[in-house]
Short mmCIF file of C-alpha atoms in Angstrom, two decimals:
data_model
loop_
_atom_site.label_atom_id
_atom_site.label_comp_id
_atom_site.label_asym_id
_atom_site.label_seq_id
_atom_site.Cartn_x
_atom_site.Cartn_y
_atom_site.Cartn_z
CA MET A 196 -65.75 -35.15 143.32
CA PRO A 197 -65.13 -36.02 147.00
CA GLY A 198 -63.33 -32.63 147.52
CA ASP A 199 -66.37 -30.83 146.02
CA ARG A 200 -68.80 -32.69 148.20
CA ASP A 201 -66.86 -31.76 151.44
CA ALA A 202 -66.74 -28.19 150.29
CA GLU A 203 -70.52 -28.02 149.97
CA THR A 204 -71.25 -29.72 153.33
CA ARG A 205 -68.86 -27.75 155.47
CA PRO A 206 -70.96 -24.52 155.46
CA THR A 207 -73.95 -26.38 156.95
CA PRO A 208 -72.64 -28.68 159.68
CA ALA A 209 -75.82 -28.55 161.86
CA PRO A 210 -78.01 -31.13 160.37
CA SER A 211 -76.92 -34.63 160.88
CA SER A 212 -79.35 -36.31 158.48
CA PRO A 213 -77.80 -35.19 155.32
CA PRO A 214 -74.73 -37.41 155.81
CA GLU A 215 -77.21 -40.39 155.77
CA PRO A 216 -78.30 -39.78 152.07
CA ALA A 217 -74.82 -38.92 151.02
CA PRO A 218 -73.67 -42.46 150.53
CA THR A 219 -76.74 -43.03 148.37
CA ALA A 220 -76.82 -39.77 146.57
CA ALA A 221 -76.98 -39.38 142.96
CA PRO A 222 -73.29 -38.89 142.18
CA GLU A 223 -72.86 -42.73 142.33
CA PRO A 224 -75.46 -43.51 139.60
CA ALA A 225 -74.39 -40.50 137.51
CA PRO A 226 -71.35 -42.18 136.07
CA ALA A 227 -73.38 -45.27 135.23
CA PRO A 228 -74.56 -44.20 131.80
CA VAL A 229 -71.03 -43.50 130.78
CA PRO A 230 -69.62 -47.07 131.04
CA GLY A 231 -72.66 -48.35 129.15
CA PRO A 232 -72.37 -49.31 125.53
CA PRO A 233 -71.60 -46.16 123.47
CA PRO A 234 -73.42 -45.58 120.18
CA ALA A 235 -71.85 -47.04 117.07
CA SER A 236 -70.65 -43.70 115.92
CA ALA A 237 -68.71 -43.08 119.16
CA ARG A 238 -66.87 -46.35 118.93
CA PRO A 239 -63.45 -46.29 117.21
CA PRO A 240 -63.53 -48.15 113.84
CA ALA A 241 -62.35 -51.68 113.98
CA PRO A 242 -59.14 -52.51 112.13
CA ALA A 243 -59.49 -53.99 108.70
CA GLY A 244 -60.35 -57.66 108.71
CA GLU A 245 -61.30 -57.74 112.36
CA GLY A 246 -65.12 -57.89 112.01
CA ALA A 247 -66.76 -58.96 115.34
CA ALA A 248 -69.57 -61.06 113.75
CA PHE A 249 -67.78 -62.85 110.86
CA VAL A 250 -64.97 -65.34 111.34
CA LEU A 251 -62.92 -66.08 108.21
CA SER A 252 -62.62 -69.90 108.51
CA ARG A 253 -60.40 -72.15 106.34
CA GLY A 254 -63.49 -73.32 104.56
CA VAL A 255 -64.45 -69.76 103.61
CA VAL A 256 -60.99 -69.08 102.32
CA ALA A 257 -61.05 -72.23 100.26
CA LEU A 258 -64.47 -71.06 98.83
CA PHE A 259 -62.91 -67.77 97.92
CA ALA A 260 -60.03 -69.53 96.14
CA VAL A 261 -62.42 -71.81 94.22
CA ALA A 262 -64.66 -68.94 93.22
CA CYS A 263 -61.62 -66.81 92.06
CA GLY A 264 -60.16 -69.72 90.00
CA ALA A 265 -63.52 -70.50 88.39
CA ALA A 266 -64.18 -66.78 87.43
CA VAL A 267 -60.66 -66.09 86.02
CA ALA A 268 -60.61 -69.22 84.04
CA ASN A 269 -63.32 -67.81 81.78
CA VAL A 270 -60.81 -65.42 80.37
CA TYR A 271 -58.64 -68.28 79.13
CA PHE A 272 -61.05 -70.90 78.07
CA SER A 273 -61.13 -69.79 74.47
CA GLN A 274 -57.46 -70.01 73.72
CA PRO A 275 -57.24 -73.72 72.81
CA LEU A 276 -60.67 -73.51 71.13
CA LEU A 277 -60.14 -70.73 68.64
CA VAL A 278 -59.75 -73.00 65.58
CA THR A 279 -62.91 -74.91 66.42
CA ILE A 280 -64.89 -71.83 67.18
CA GLY A 281 -63.82 -70.19 63.95
CA GLN A 282 -64.86 -73.29 61.86
CA ASP A 283 -68.19 -73.67 63.58
CA LEU A 284 -69.12 -69.92 63.08
CA SER A 285 -67.35 -69.41 59.75
CA MET A 286 -65.11 -66.70 61.20
CA SER A 287 -62.10 -65.23 59.34
CA PRO A 288 -58.67 -65.44 61.01
CA ALA A 289 -58.85 -61.75 61.95
CA LEU A 290 -62.23 -62.35 63.76
CA VAL A 291 -60.96 -65.44 65.49
CA GLY A 292 -58.09 -63.39 66.88
CA ALA A 293 -60.57 -60.75 68.08
CA VAL A 294 -62.01 -63.33 70.47
CA VAL A 295 -59.02 -63.29 72.78
CA THR A 296 -58.51 -59.51 72.24
CA LEU A 297 -62.05 -58.54 73.21
CA THR A 298 -62.09 -60.86 76.20
CA HIS A 299 -58.93 -59.23 77.67
CA ALA A 300 -60.15 -55.77 76.65
CA GLY A 301 -63.32 -56.41 78.68
CA TYR A 302 -61.35 -57.58 81.67
CA GLY A 303 -59.12 -54.55 81.62
CA LEU A 304 -62.22 -52.31 81.38
CA GLY A 305 -63.77 -54.09 84.26
CA LEU A 306 -60.74 -53.56 86.48
CA PHE A 307 -61.20 -49.82 86.16
CA LEU A 308 -64.98 -49.62 86.15
CA LEU A 309 -66.28 -52.41 88.33
CA VAL A 310 -63.61 -53.41 90.90
CA PRO A 311 -63.58 -50.00 92.71
CA LEU A 312 -67.22 -50.51 93.47
CA GLY A 313 -66.18 -52.78 96.31
CA ASP A 314 -65.15 -49.71 98.30
CA VAL A 315 -68.64 -48.00 98.23
CA THR A 316 -71.25 -50.78 98.16
CA ASP A 317 -72.29 -53.99 99.89
CA ARG A 318 -69.63 -56.38 98.71
CA ARG A 319 -71.64 -59.52 98.97
CA ARG A 320 -74.31 -58.14 96.69
CA LEU A 321 -71.72 -56.91 94.29
CA VAL A 322 -69.98 -60.22 94.11
CA VAL A 323 -73.29 -61.99 93.49
CA ALA A 324 -74.43 -59.43 90.99
CA GLN A 325 -71.24 -59.71 88.91
CA LEU A 326 -71.38 -63.60 89.15
CA LEU A 327 -75.03 -63.62 87.90
CA LEU A 328 -74.10 -61.24 85.03
CA LEU A 329 -71.24 -63.61 84.19
CA VAL A 330 -73.75 -66.45 84.00
CA VAL A 331 -75.69 -64.46 81.44
CA ALA A 332 -72.53 -63.61 79.41
CA LEU A 333 -71.49 -67.28 79.38
CA ALA A 334 -74.89 -68.37 78.34
CA VAL A 335 -74.70 -65.85 75.37
CA VAL A 336 -71.33 -67.32 74.26
CA ALA A 337 -72.57 -70.85 74.59
CA THR A 338 -75.64 -70.25 72.45
CA ALA A 339 -74.04 -67.61 69.97
CA PRO A 340 -75.50 -68.15 66.54
CA THR A 341 -73.18 -65.63 64.87
CA ALA A 342 -69.72 -64.19 65.25
CA THR A 343 -71.07 -60.91 66.18
CA VAL A 344 -73.05 -62.35 69.20
CA LEU A 345 -70.08 -64.50 70.19
CA LEU A 346 -67.74 -61.39 70.18
CA ALA A 347 -70.21 -59.43 72.32
CA GLY A 348 -70.53 -62.33 74.75
CA MET A 349 -66.74 -62.65 75.01
CA ALA A 350 -66.30 -58.93 75.79
CA ALA A 351 -69.10 -59.27 78.53
CA THR A 352 -67.47 -62.34 79.95
CA GLY A 353 -64.19 -60.47 80.35
CA LEU A 354 -65.90 -57.60 81.93
CA CYS A 355 -67.71 -59.65 84.43
CA ALA A 356 -64.74 -62.05 85.20
CA VAL A 357 -63.15 -59.12 87.22
CA VAL A 358 -65.17 -60.53 90.03
CA THR A 359 -62.01 -62.36 90.75
CA GLN A 360 -60.35 -59.20 91.93
CA THR A 361 -63.51 -58.13 93.90
CA LEU A 362 -63.21 -61.45 95.72
CA VAL A 363 -59.43 -60.92 96.45
CA ALA A 364 -60.14 -57.40 97.95
CA PHE A 365 -63.12 -58.85 99.98
CA ALA A 366 -60.99 -61.76 101.45
CA ALA A 367 -58.25 -59.34 102.27
CA SER A 368 -60.68 -57.07 104.12
CA LEU A 369 -62.10 -60.00 106.17
CA ALA A 370 -58.65 -61.39 107.16
CA PRO A 371 -56.94 -60.34 110.48
CA PRO A 372 -54.02 -58.14 109.74
CA ALA A 373 -51.62 -60.56 111.27
CA GLY A 374 -52.75 -63.32 108.83
CA ARG A 375 -53.75 -61.20 105.79
CA GLY A 376 -50.67 -62.37 103.71
CA ARG A 377 -51.58 -66.08 104.31
CA VAL A 378 -55.21 -65.43 103.24
CA VAL A 379 -54.31 -63.49 100.19
CA GLY A 380 -51.76 -66.20 99.28
CA LEU A 381 -54.33 -68.94 99.54
CA VAL A 382 -56.95 -66.93 97.54
CA THR A 383 -54.42 -66.16 94.88
CA SER A 384 -53.34 -69.78 94.62
CA GLY A 385 -56.85 -70.37 93.38
CA VAL A 386 -56.43 -67.76 90.62
CA VAL A 387 -53.12 -69.41 89.59
CA VAL A 388 -54.71 -72.87 89.34
CA GLY A 389 -57.67 -71.31 87.48
CA ILE A 390 -55.52 -69.63 84.92
CA LEU A 391 -53.16 -72.61 84.42
CA LEU A 392 -55.88 -75.39 84.22
CA ALA A 393 -58.38 -73.39 82.11
CA ARG A 394 -56.81 -74.40 78.92
CA THR A 395 -56.53 -78.02 79.88
CA ALA A 396 -60.10 -78.20 81.12
CA SER A 397 -61.56 -76.48 78.08
CA GLY A 398 -59.67 -78.84 75.81
CA VAL A 399 -60.91 -81.94 77.54
CA LEU A 400 -64.66 -80.78 77.63
CA ALA A 401 -64.45 -79.60 73.97
CA ASP A 402 -63.15 -83.09 72.93
CA LEU A 403 -65.97 -84.74 74.81
CA ALA A 404 -68.96 -82.57 73.95
CA GLY A 405 -67.97 -79.67 71.84
CA TRP A 406 -66.74 -76.12 72.55
CA ARG A 407 -70.09 -74.83 73.60
CA SER A 408 -70.22 -77.33 76.48
CA VAL A 409 -67.20 -75.52 78.07
CA TYR A 410 -69.27 -72.32 78.47
CA LEU A 411 -72.38 -74.02 79.55
CA ALA A 412 -70.60 -75.97 82.25
CA SER A 413 -68.89 -72.78 83.41
CA ALA A 414 -72.21 -70.90 83.61
CA SER A 415 -73.69 -73.70 85.62
CA LEU A 416 -70.66 -73.73 88.12
CA THR A 417 -70.79 -69.90 88.27
CA ALA A 418 -74.53 -69.95 89.25
CA VAL A 419 -73.89 -72.45 92.02
CA LEU A 420 -71.04 -70.38 93.37
CA ALA A 421 -73.24 -67.28 93.33
CA LEU A 422 -75.84 -69.00 95.43
CA VAL A 423 -73.19 -70.41 97.92
CA LEU A 424 -71.44 -67.08 98.26
CA TYR A 425 -74.70 -65.21 98.91
CA ARG A 426 -75.52 -67.56 101.82
CA VAL A 427 -71.92 -67.63 103.31
CA LEU A 428 -70.46 -64.26 102.99
CA PRO A 429 -71.21 -61.20 105.14
CA HIS A 430 -72.41 -57.99 103.67
CA HIS A 431 -69.18 -55.99 104.22
CA GLY A 432 -65.63 -56.67 105.06
CA GLY A 433 -63.77 -55.21 108.12
CA THR A 434 -63.92 -51.62 106.48
CA PRO A 435 -67.33 -49.82 106.14
CA PRO A 436 -68.18 -48.61 102.54
CA THR A 437 -66.80 -45.17 101.75
CA PRO A 438 -69.62 -42.66 100.66
CA LEU A 439 -68.46 -41.66 97.22
CA ARG A 440 -70.19 -40.87 93.96
CA TYR A 441 -69.15 -43.11 91.09
CA GLY A 442 -67.28 -40.39 89.07
CA ARG A 443 -65.25 -39.37 92.15
CA LEU A 444 -64.64 -43.09 92.90
CA LEU A 445 -63.02 -43.68 89.56
CA GLY A 446 -61.02 -40.47 89.86
CA SER A 447 -59.83 -41.46 93.33
CA THR A 448 -58.17 -44.50 91.82
CA VAL A 449 -56.03 -42.34 89.81
CA THR A 450 -55.33 -40.01 92.78
CA LEU A 451 -54.23 -43.02 94.88
CA PHE A 452 -51.42 -43.69 92.27
CA ALA A 453 -50.38 -40.06 92.56
CA ARG A 454 -50.35 -40.03 96.39
CA GLU A 455 -48.96 -43.46 97.19
CA PRO A 456 -45.32 -44.11 96.15
CA LEU A 457 -45.39 -47.64 97.31
CA LEU A 458 -48.43 -48.37 95.08
CA ARG A 459 -46.65 -47.04 92.08
CA LEU A 460 -43.48 -49.05 92.90
CA ARG A 461 -45.37 -52.30 93.45
CA ALA A 462 -47.56 -51.82 90.23
CA LEU A 463 -44.29 -51.40 88.34
CA PHE A 464 -42.95 -54.68 89.83
CA GLY A 465 -46.29 -56.25 88.84
CA LEU A 466 -46.14 -54.88 85.31
CA LEU A 467 -42.55 -56.26 84.74
CA VAL A 468 -43.06 -59.70 86.30
CA PHE A 469 -46.25 -60.36 84.36
CA ALA A 470 -44.64 -59.09 81.12
CA ALA A 471 -42.10 -61.87 81.85
CA PHE A 472 -44.80 -64.32 82.60
CA SER A 473 -46.78 -63.52 79.44
CA THR A 474 -43.61 -63.62 77.32
CA LEU A 475 -43.32 -67.32 78.20
CA TRP A 476 -46.89 -68.50 78.16
CA SER A 477 -47.99 -66.64 75.04
CA SER A 478 -45.20 -68.13 72.93
CA VAL A 479 -44.11 -71.45 74.44
CA ALA A 480 -46.59 -73.30 72.25
CA LEU A 481 -44.80 -72.22 69.18
CA PRO A 482 -41.53 -74.21 69.64
CA LEU A 483 -43.33 -77.12 71.30
CA SER A 484 -45.43 -77.59 68.17
CA GLU A 485 -42.34 -77.77 65.89
CA ALA A 486 -39.40 -80.13 65.74
CA PRO A 487 -38.15 -81.98 67.69
CA TYR A 488 -41.41 -82.12 69.89
CA HIS A 489 -44.44 -81.75 67.57
CA LEU A 490 -46.67 -81.86 70.61
CA SER A 491 -50.46 -81.75 70.23
CA HIS A 492 -52.48 -78.83 71.59
CA SER A 493 -53.72 -80.95 74.58
CA ALA A 494 -50.17 -81.98 75.43
CA ILE A 495 -49.04 -78.33 75.28
CA GLY A 496 -52.14 -77.40 77.47
CA ALA A 497 -51.03 -80.00 79.97
CA LEU A 498 -47.86 -78.01 80.55
CA GLY A 499 -49.98 -75.79 82.69
CA LEU A 500 -50.26 -78.51 85.27
CA ILE A 501 -46.50 -78.08 85.77
CA GLY A 502 -46.94 -74.31 86.18
CA ALA A 503 -49.47 -74.95 89.02
CA ALA A 504 -46.51 -75.16 91.21
CA GLY A 505 -46.81 -71.41 91.37
CA ALA A 506 -49.75 -71.94 93.68
CA LEU A 507 -47.40 -73.23 96.34
CA ALA A 508 -45.28 -69.98 96.01
CA ALA A 509 -48.45 -68.02 96.50
CA THR A 510 -49.16 -69.59 99.84
CA ALA A 511 -45.51 -69.46 100.96
CA ALA A 512 -45.08 -65.79 100.06
CA GLY A 513 -48.18 -64.85 101.95
CA ARG A 514 -46.81 -66.45 105.12
CA LEU A 515 -43.34 -64.89 104.64
CA ASN A 516 -45.00 -61.46 104.24
CA ASP A 517 -46.90 -61.96 107.53
CA ARG A 518 -43.48 -62.55 109.19
CA GLY A 519 -42.23 -59.23 107.88
CA LEU A 520 -40.15 -60.74 105.10
CA SER A 521 -41.63 -58.98 102.07
CA ARG A 522 -38.47 -57.30 101.10
CA GLN A 523 -36.39 -60.42 101.09
CA THR A 524 -39.24 -62.38 99.37
CA THR A 525 -39.42 -59.89 96.58
CA GLY A 526 -35.63 -59.77 95.92
CA THR A 527 -35.24 -63.60 96.06
CA ALA A 528 -38.25 -64.11 93.72
CA LEU A 529 -36.95 -61.55 91.20
CA ALA A 530 -33.53 -63.23 91.26
CA LEU A 531 -35.22 -66.59 90.53
CA LEU A 532 -37.27 -65.02 87.79
CA THR A 533 -34.14 -63.83 86.10
CA VAL A 534 -32.32 -67.23 86.53
CA SER A 535 -35.41 -69.06 85.15
CA TRP A 536 -34.67 -67.90 81.63
CA LEU A 537 -31.33 -69.72 81.42
CA PRO A 538 -32.94 -73.18 81.36
CA LEU A 539 -35.82 -71.93 79.26
CA ALA A 540 -33.25 -70.93 76.57
CA PHE A 541 -32.43 -74.68 76.13
CA THR A 542 -36.15 -75.63 75.47
CA ARG A 543 -35.43 -76.96 72.01
CA ASP A 544 -32.61 -79.26 73.37
CA SER A 545 -34.11 -80.45 76.64
CA PHE A 546 -37.77 -80.93 77.81
CA ALA A 547 -36.41 -81.19 81.34
CA ALA A 548 -34.82 -77.78 81.12
CA LEU A 549 -38.20 -76.29 79.98
CA ILE A 550 -39.90 -77.93 83.00
CA ALA A 551 -37.26 -76.51 85.37
CA GLY A 552 -37.62 -73.13 83.84
CA VAL A 553 -41.44 -73.13 83.92
CA VAL A 554 -41.44 -74.07 87.71
CA LEU A 555 -38.94 -71.41 88.61
CA LEU A 556 -40.68 -68.72 86.63
CA ASP A 557 -44.16 -69.54 88.02
CA LEU A 558 -42.86 -69.68 91.57
CA ALA A 559 -41.17 -66.32 91.33
CA VAL A 560 -43.95 -64.52 89.57
CA GLN A 561 -46.62 -65.60 92.11
CA ALA A 562 -44.37 -64.87 95.13
CA VAL A 563 -44.00 -61.27 93.89
CA HIS A 564 -47.72 -60.94 93.04
CA VAL A 565 -48.93 -62.00 96.43
CA THR A 566 -46.42 -59.80 98.25
CA ASN A 567 -47.53 -56.86 96.09
CA GLN A 568 -51.19 -57.36 96.76
CA THR A 569 -50.65 -57.81 100.53
CA LEU A 570 -48.55 -54.69 100.93
CA ILE A 571 -50.69 -52.34 98.77
CA TYR A 572 -53.98 -53.44 100.53
CA ALA A 573 -52.36 -52.59 103.90
CA LEU A 574 -51.75 -49.06 102.65
CA ARG A 575 -55.42 -48.18 102.75
CA PRO A 576 -57.86 -50.88 103.79
CA ASP A 577 -60.78 -48.46 103.22
CA ALA A 578 -59.66 -48.19 99.54
CA GLY A 579 -58.68 -51.82 99.08
CA SER A 580 -60.72 -52.48 95.94
CA ARG A 581 -59.42 -49.39 94.20
CA LEU A 582 -55.81 -50.26 95.13
CA ILE A 583 -56.06 -53.79 93.86
CA GLY A 584 -58.05 -52.76 90.77
CA GLY A 585 -55.42 -50.09 89.90
CA TYR A 586 -52.59 -52.63 90.60
CA MET A 587 -54.28 -55.16 88.22
CA ILE A 588 -54.58 -52.65 85.51
CA CYS A 589 -50.75 -52.44 85.49
CA TYR A 590 -50.71 -56.28 85.56
CA ALA A 591 -52.85 -56.42 82.45
CA VAL A 592 -50.62 -53.86 80.65
CA GLY A 593 -47.58 -56.00 81.46
CA SER A 594 -49.35 -59.18 80.25
CA ALA A 595 -50.46 -57.60 77.03
CA THR A 596 -47.02 -56.06 76.37
CA GLY A 597 -45.20 -59.48 76.96
CA ALA A 598 -47.67 -61.40 74.70
CA ILE A 599 -47.49 -58.85 71.81
CA ALA A 600 -43.67 -58.47 71.90
CA ALA A 601 -43.09 -62.22 72.36
CA THR A 602 -45.13 -63.40 69.39
CA ALA A 603 -43.71 -60.74 67.16
CA LEU A 604 -40.20 -61.47 68.27
CA TYR A 605 -40.60 -65.18 67.74
CA ALA A 606 -41.65 -64.79 64.19
CA ALA A 607 -38.67 -62.32 63.50
CA ALA A 608 -35.91 -63.97 65.45
CA GLY A 609 -36.89 -67.19 67.10
CA TRP A 610 -37.08 -68.63 70.53
CA GLY A 611 -33.70 -67.34 71.68
CA ALA A 612 -34.83 -63.80 71.22
CA VAL A 613 -38.00 -64.48 73.19
CA CYS A 614 -35.89 -65.77 76.11
CA ALA A 615 -33.66 -62.67 75.90
CA LEU A 616 -36.87 -60.43 76.02
CA GLY A 617 -38.19 -62.37 79.14
CA ALA A 618 -34.71 -62.01 80.81
CA ALA A 619 -34.78 -58.38 80.03
CA PHE A 620 -38.09 -57.82 81.85
CA SER A 621 -36.93 -59.94 84.78
CA CYS A 622 -33.54 -58.03 85.08
CA LEU A 623 -35.32 -54.68 85.03
CA GLY A 624 -37.42 -55.89 87.88
CA LEU A 625 -34.50 -57.03 89.88
CA LEU A 626 -32.57 -53.76 89.10
CA LEU A 627 -35.62 -51.79 90.30
CA TRP A 628 -35.72 -53.72 93.53
CA ALA A 629 -31.94 -53.20 94.12
CA LEU A 630 -32.22 -49.47 93.51
CA THR A 631 -35.24 -48.93 95.66
CA ARG A 632 -34.70 -51.40 98.59
CA HIS A 633 -33.37 -48.68 100.87
CA THR A 634 -34.85 -45.57 99.36
CA SER A 635 -38.50 -46.52 98.67
CA PRO A 636 -41.19 -45.06 100.99
CA ASP A 637 -41.89 -46.79 104.20
CA PRO A 638 -45.39 -48.30 103.96
CA GLY A 639 -45.52 -48.13 107.68
CA THR A 640 -46.54 -44.46 107.29
CA PRO A 641 -50.04 -44.76 105.79
CA ALA A 642 -52.07 -42.08 104.25
CA ALA A 643 -53.76 -41.31 107.65
CA ALA A 644 -50.40 -40.22 109.13
CA ARG A 645 -50.05 -37.56 106.52
CA PRO A 646 -51.86 -34.22 106.68
CA ALA A 647 -52.93 -34.37 102.93
CA THR A 648 -56.59 -35.00 102.24
CA PRO A 649 -57.22 -38.69 101.47
CA ALA A 650 -58.08 -39.66 97.89
CA ASP A 651 -61.63 -40.57 98.86
CA ALA A 652 -62.54 -37.19 100.51
CA THR A 653 -65.05 -35.12 98.73
CA PRO A 654 -64.70 -31.34 98.46
CA GLY A 655 -66.30 -29.42 101.29
CA THR A 656 -66.59 -32.48 103.63
CA PRO A 657 -64.16 -33.54 106.24
CA ALA A 658 -61.60 -36.19 105.21
CA THR A 659 -62.40 -39.81 105.85
CA PRO A 660 -60.07 -41.04 108.50
CA ASP A 661 -57.79 -43.91 107.39
CA LEU A 662 -58.45 -47.05 109.14
CA ALA A 663 -54.88 -48.21 108.96
CA ALA A 664 -53.66 -45.58 111.30
CA PRO A 665 -50.25 -45.68 113.01
CA GLY A 666 -50.23 -48.24 115.71
CA THR A 667 -52.83 -50.59 114.16
CA PRO A 668 -51.51 -54.10 113.64
CA THR A 669 -50.74 -53.89 109.97
CA ASP A 670 -47.29 -55.07 110.66
CA SER A 671 -46.76 -56.62 107.25
CA ARG A 672 -45.89 -53.32 105.65
CA GLU A 673 -42.12 -52.97 105.30
CA VAL A 674 -39.79 -51.40 102.79
CA PRO A 675 -39.99 -53.50 99.64
#
């Protein structure tokens, strides 16, 4: 600029007045519009979880944890109430068994159909809408006059209870990358407590006021949580919604599995550890209700209080992941999971051995689970809901596999065979980790670094840039 100005003034040296205006000429104000605030479209996208207006405080994280625990507990309330419900509504044993089956089927369907919506819509409205629909479903269950109405309400309850995973993805999107593991760990601890205490809470309430009071109380709590979350949460997380039609949204969930090797690996870890988890918790009541213990249903349900130690592992695993120790955390947890079946095999001889095995197993499972969720969310923050929803489908498959196999195996060969099955699932997980620890894909190379079209790009439109581009502070991604 100065050189150009001199070149223009040299041909006309005669007038002495032009140098006067030169200092106040327009070139000085010309750059002024440039430093001004650029339009929103010109600004680079903020990294996931680093929203400028919303601060994720400890109180909000605790609210996320409470809401997750309260929502997921609805899936498990019915388990200690099946006999009472069946007697009240004159249900056959087959129909009584369908109560649990339909609840879990609805939950699995919701993971695929509802959780991905968090990537394309206002997450606060989605959470509140799901919670209000859950209130309606719980009210239907609580007032069901016939078995048909009850089963429909149970299926709807499972479908809407997937708001748990919508909340996990929402919390992860609001968390700063450097502390995302800690936040996911804290929120997941609420899920752990909700799952393990659901049976105890429903048993106590049913003894006090009947089985219907369980669902009425849960509906009331869910309505209060919907109001509080609507007032506290922001509209979106750190990533803007992706413009996708619903059909392509569901298809992109499958595409993500095809294009993200780390997602496939971590989903397989999740399937195996939750198969082991379900192997224990779906069958442990059987030996405890027989000699030499003859424990009541409420006493067996109280065993879940011991398993709540897994909530401690969830928090600790999140912090370790933030420090870049996800690989070591996974390997150590899978080794503990395998070892836990040794004391569990002596359940009939020692109640202390059972307690030791339960604590080890729950600590290990939750450590792997939190590490999985933190790593896969970091792959594609703009597709966080689809990633977590797809991962949880594998979790549900593992849980169902463990439950079906364990109950059938106990009837055929006893508790020792059940422990051998759980140990087999655990050993497979540990072997998978050992074989892939050095050869698995580096999650530090996200989808944006690859030339392939992202899973959420629509045909004929430019690909949506990945927010987790190389150089952004998603440092928790390491080889698993």
